Structures are given as C-alpha cells and as structure tokens.
Short mmCIF file of C-alpha atoms in Angstrom, two decimals:
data_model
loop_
_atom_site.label_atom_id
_atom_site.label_comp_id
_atom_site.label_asym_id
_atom_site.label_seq_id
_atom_site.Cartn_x
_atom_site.Cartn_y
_atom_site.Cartn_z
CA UNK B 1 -16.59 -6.55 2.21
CA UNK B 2 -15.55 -6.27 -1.36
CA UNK B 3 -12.99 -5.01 -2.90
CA UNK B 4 -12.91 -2.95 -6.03
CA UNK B 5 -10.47 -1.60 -8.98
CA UNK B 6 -9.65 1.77 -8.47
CA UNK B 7 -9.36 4.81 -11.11
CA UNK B 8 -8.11 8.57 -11.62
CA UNK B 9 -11.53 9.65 -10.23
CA UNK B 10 -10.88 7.85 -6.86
CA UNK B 11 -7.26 10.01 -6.51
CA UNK B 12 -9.02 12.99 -4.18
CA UNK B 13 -10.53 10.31 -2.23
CA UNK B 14 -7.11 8.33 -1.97
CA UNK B 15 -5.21 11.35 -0.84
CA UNK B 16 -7.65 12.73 1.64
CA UNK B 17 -7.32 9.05 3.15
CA UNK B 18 -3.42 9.09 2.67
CA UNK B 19 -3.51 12.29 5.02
CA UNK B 20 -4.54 10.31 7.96
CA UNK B 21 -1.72 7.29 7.59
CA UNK B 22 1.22 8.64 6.47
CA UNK B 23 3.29 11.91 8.04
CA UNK B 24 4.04 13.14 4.79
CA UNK B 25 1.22 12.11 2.38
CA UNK B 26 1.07 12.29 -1.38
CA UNK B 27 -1.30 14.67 -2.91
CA UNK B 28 -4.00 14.42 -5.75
CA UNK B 29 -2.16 14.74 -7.99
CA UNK B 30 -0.11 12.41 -7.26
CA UNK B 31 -2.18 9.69 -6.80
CA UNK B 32 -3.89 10.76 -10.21
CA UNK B 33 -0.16 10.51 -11.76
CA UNK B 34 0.11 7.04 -10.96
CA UNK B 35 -3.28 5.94 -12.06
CA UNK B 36 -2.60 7.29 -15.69
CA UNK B 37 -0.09 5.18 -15.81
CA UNK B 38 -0.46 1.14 -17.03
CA UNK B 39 2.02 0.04 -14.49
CA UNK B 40 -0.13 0.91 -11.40
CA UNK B 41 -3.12 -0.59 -10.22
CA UNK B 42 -5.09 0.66 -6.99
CA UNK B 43 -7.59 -1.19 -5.14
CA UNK B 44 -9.97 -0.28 -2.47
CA UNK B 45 -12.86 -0.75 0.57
CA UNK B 46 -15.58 1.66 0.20
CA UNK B 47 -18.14 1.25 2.84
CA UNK B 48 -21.46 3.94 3.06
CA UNK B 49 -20.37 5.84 -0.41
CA UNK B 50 -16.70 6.59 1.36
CA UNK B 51 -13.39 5.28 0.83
CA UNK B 52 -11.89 3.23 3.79
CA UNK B 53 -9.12 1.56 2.63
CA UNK B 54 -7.13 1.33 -0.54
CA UNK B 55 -3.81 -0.25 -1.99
CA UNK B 56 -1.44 1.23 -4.21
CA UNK B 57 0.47 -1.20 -6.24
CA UNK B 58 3.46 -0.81 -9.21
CA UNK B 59 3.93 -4.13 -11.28
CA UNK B 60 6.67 -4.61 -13.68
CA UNK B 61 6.46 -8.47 -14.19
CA UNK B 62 7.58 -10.48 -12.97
CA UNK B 63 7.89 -7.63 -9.91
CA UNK B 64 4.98 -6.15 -7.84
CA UNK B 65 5.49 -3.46 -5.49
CA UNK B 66 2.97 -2.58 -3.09
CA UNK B 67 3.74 1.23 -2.56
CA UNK B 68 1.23 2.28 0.10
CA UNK B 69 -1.93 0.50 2.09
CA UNK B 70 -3.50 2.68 3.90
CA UNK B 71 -7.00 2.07 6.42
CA UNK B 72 -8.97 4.82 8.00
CA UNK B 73 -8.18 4.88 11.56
CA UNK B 74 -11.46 3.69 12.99
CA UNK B 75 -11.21 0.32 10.76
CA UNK B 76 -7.51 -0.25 11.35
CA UNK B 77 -7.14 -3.37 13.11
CA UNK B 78 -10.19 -5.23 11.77
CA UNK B 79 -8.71 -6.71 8.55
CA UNK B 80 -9.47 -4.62 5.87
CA UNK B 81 -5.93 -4.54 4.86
CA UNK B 82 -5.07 -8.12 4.86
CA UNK B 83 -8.34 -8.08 2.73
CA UNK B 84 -6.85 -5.58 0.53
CA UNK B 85 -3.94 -7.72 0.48
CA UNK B 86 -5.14 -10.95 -0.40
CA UNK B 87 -7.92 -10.56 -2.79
CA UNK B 88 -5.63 -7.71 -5.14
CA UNK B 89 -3.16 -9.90 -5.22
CA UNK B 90 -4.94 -12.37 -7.37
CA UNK B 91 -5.62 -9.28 -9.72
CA UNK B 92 -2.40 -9.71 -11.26
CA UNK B 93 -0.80 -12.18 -13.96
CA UNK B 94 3.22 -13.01 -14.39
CA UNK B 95 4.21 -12.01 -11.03
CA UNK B 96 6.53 -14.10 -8.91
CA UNK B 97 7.75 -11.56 -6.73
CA UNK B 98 5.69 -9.09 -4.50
CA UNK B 99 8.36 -6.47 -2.78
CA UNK B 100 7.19 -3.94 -0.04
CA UNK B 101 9.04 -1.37 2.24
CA UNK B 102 7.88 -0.63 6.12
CA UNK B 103 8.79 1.84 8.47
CA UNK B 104 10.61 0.01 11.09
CA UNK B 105 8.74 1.66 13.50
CA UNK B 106 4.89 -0.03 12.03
CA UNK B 107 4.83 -2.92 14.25
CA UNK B 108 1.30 -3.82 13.27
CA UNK B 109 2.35 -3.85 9.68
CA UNK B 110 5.15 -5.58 10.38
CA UNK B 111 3.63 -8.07 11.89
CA UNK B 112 0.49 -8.28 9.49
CA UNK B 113 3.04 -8.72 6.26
CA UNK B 114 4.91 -11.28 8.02
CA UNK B 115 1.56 -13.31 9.21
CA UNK B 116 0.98 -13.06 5.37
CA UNK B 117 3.92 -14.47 4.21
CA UNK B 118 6.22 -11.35 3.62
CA UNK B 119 10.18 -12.01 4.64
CA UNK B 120 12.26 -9.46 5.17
CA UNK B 121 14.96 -9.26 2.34
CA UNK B 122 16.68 -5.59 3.01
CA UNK B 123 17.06 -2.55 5.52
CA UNK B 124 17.30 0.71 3.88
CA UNK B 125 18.87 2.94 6.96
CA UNK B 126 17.62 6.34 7.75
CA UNK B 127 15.19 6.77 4.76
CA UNK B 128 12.14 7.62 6.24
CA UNK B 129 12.19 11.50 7.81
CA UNK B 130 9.28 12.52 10.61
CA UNK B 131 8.02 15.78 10.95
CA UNK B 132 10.60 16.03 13.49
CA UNK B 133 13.15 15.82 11.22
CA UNK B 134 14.50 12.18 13.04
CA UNK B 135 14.64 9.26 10.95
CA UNK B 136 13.70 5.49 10.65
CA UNK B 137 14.53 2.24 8.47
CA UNK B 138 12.63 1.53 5.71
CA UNK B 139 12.43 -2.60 6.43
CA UNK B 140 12.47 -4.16 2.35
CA UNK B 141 9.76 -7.51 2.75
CA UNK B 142 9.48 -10.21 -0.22
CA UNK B 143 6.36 -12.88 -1.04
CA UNK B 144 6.79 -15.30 -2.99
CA UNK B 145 3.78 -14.87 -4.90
CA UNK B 146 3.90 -18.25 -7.41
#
C-alpha cells in the first residue's frame, strides 16, 4: 500500500470520495481551492486506478491541521487511514504540533487518533449540524509531532 502526493487533478476524485464520509461534503472546487494553495498538502491510497483514501492537511509551521481523512466504505476499518496518517506525517518539516477536530459522535476515529497518539485538547459545542438539523461537538485532538 503506498501512499502518494496529491494534486489539483485528484480534486474530482477527492470530492466524489468526500460524498460518501461526510454529511455535508465539500465540492470540486473546493478541494481544487485548497490544492492551489502552498499551505495544503493532500495525500492518498489509490488501489486498481481509483482513489480509496486520501488526507487533507493545512500546515502553518510550526502547526499542522489535518482537515479531513476520509476511506471508502468497503476499506474502512482495515488501516488505510492510520496509513495515511503515519507515512504523511513524515512529509512535513518544522512542525511540532499536529491539531485535528472529530465529531464526537466518530467513535472509530476517536479511538484510531487516540491509539495514534492524539490527546484531546478542546470541545467546540454544537458545531457540527446533520442533515437533520441536530448538532454534535467537534472534539479538538493534539500530537506532539517532535
């Protein structure tokens, strides 16, 4: 399994696979918004020609945020995102800090940051919004990366 650098040509490919994790996913264009820009970096799993996994990071040293991870269902649970995790993270140079925010309602990411090394550090009440309209805490996780 090997993970590679993503670009602005992997953005319709991102967002088709952000459709399947998140309730309200970012577009295209959005994904090719933050790839023109020097601060993000995206990494990814692409198994048979098809993107299965990726990770969306924004670094402002010493700071690194990871702002999305996302795993097509039928590969969730088999550790392409702790892959994801581990080998991006030695992509990057001058970072100390690696901030992240959960739904409080992701148990299995909750529990895969913290096996990782991620401590929670901050709630951030009601900021998430379901289709539903109810809402969940974001849960704010720190690693220590050096």
């Amino acid at each position: 399994m090997t993970v590679q650098r993503l670009s602005v040509e992997d953005a319709p490919a991102m967002a088709r696979l952000h459709a399947k994790g998140f309730d309200r996913p970012w577009s295209t264009d959005d994904f090719a918004g933050f790839l023109t820009k020097r601060t993000y970096a995206a990494f990814g799993i692409v198994r048979n020609e098809k993107l299965q996994a990726f990770i969306l990071y924004q670094q402002i040293p010493p700071e690194l945020e990871l702002c999305s991870v996302v795993v097509t269902p039928k590969f969730r649970r088999g550790g392409l995102a702790r892959t994801l995790i581990t080998d991006s993270l030695t992509d990057f140079e001058d970072i100390s800090t690696c901030y992240l925010e959960v739904n409080e309602n992701n148990t299995a990411a909750r529990l895969l940051y913290a096996s990782l090394g991620f401590e929670v550090c901050a709630v951030r009440n009601g900021y998430y919004r379901s289709q539903d309209g109810s809402a969940a805490d974001a849960i704010v996780m720190m690693l220590q990366v050096q």
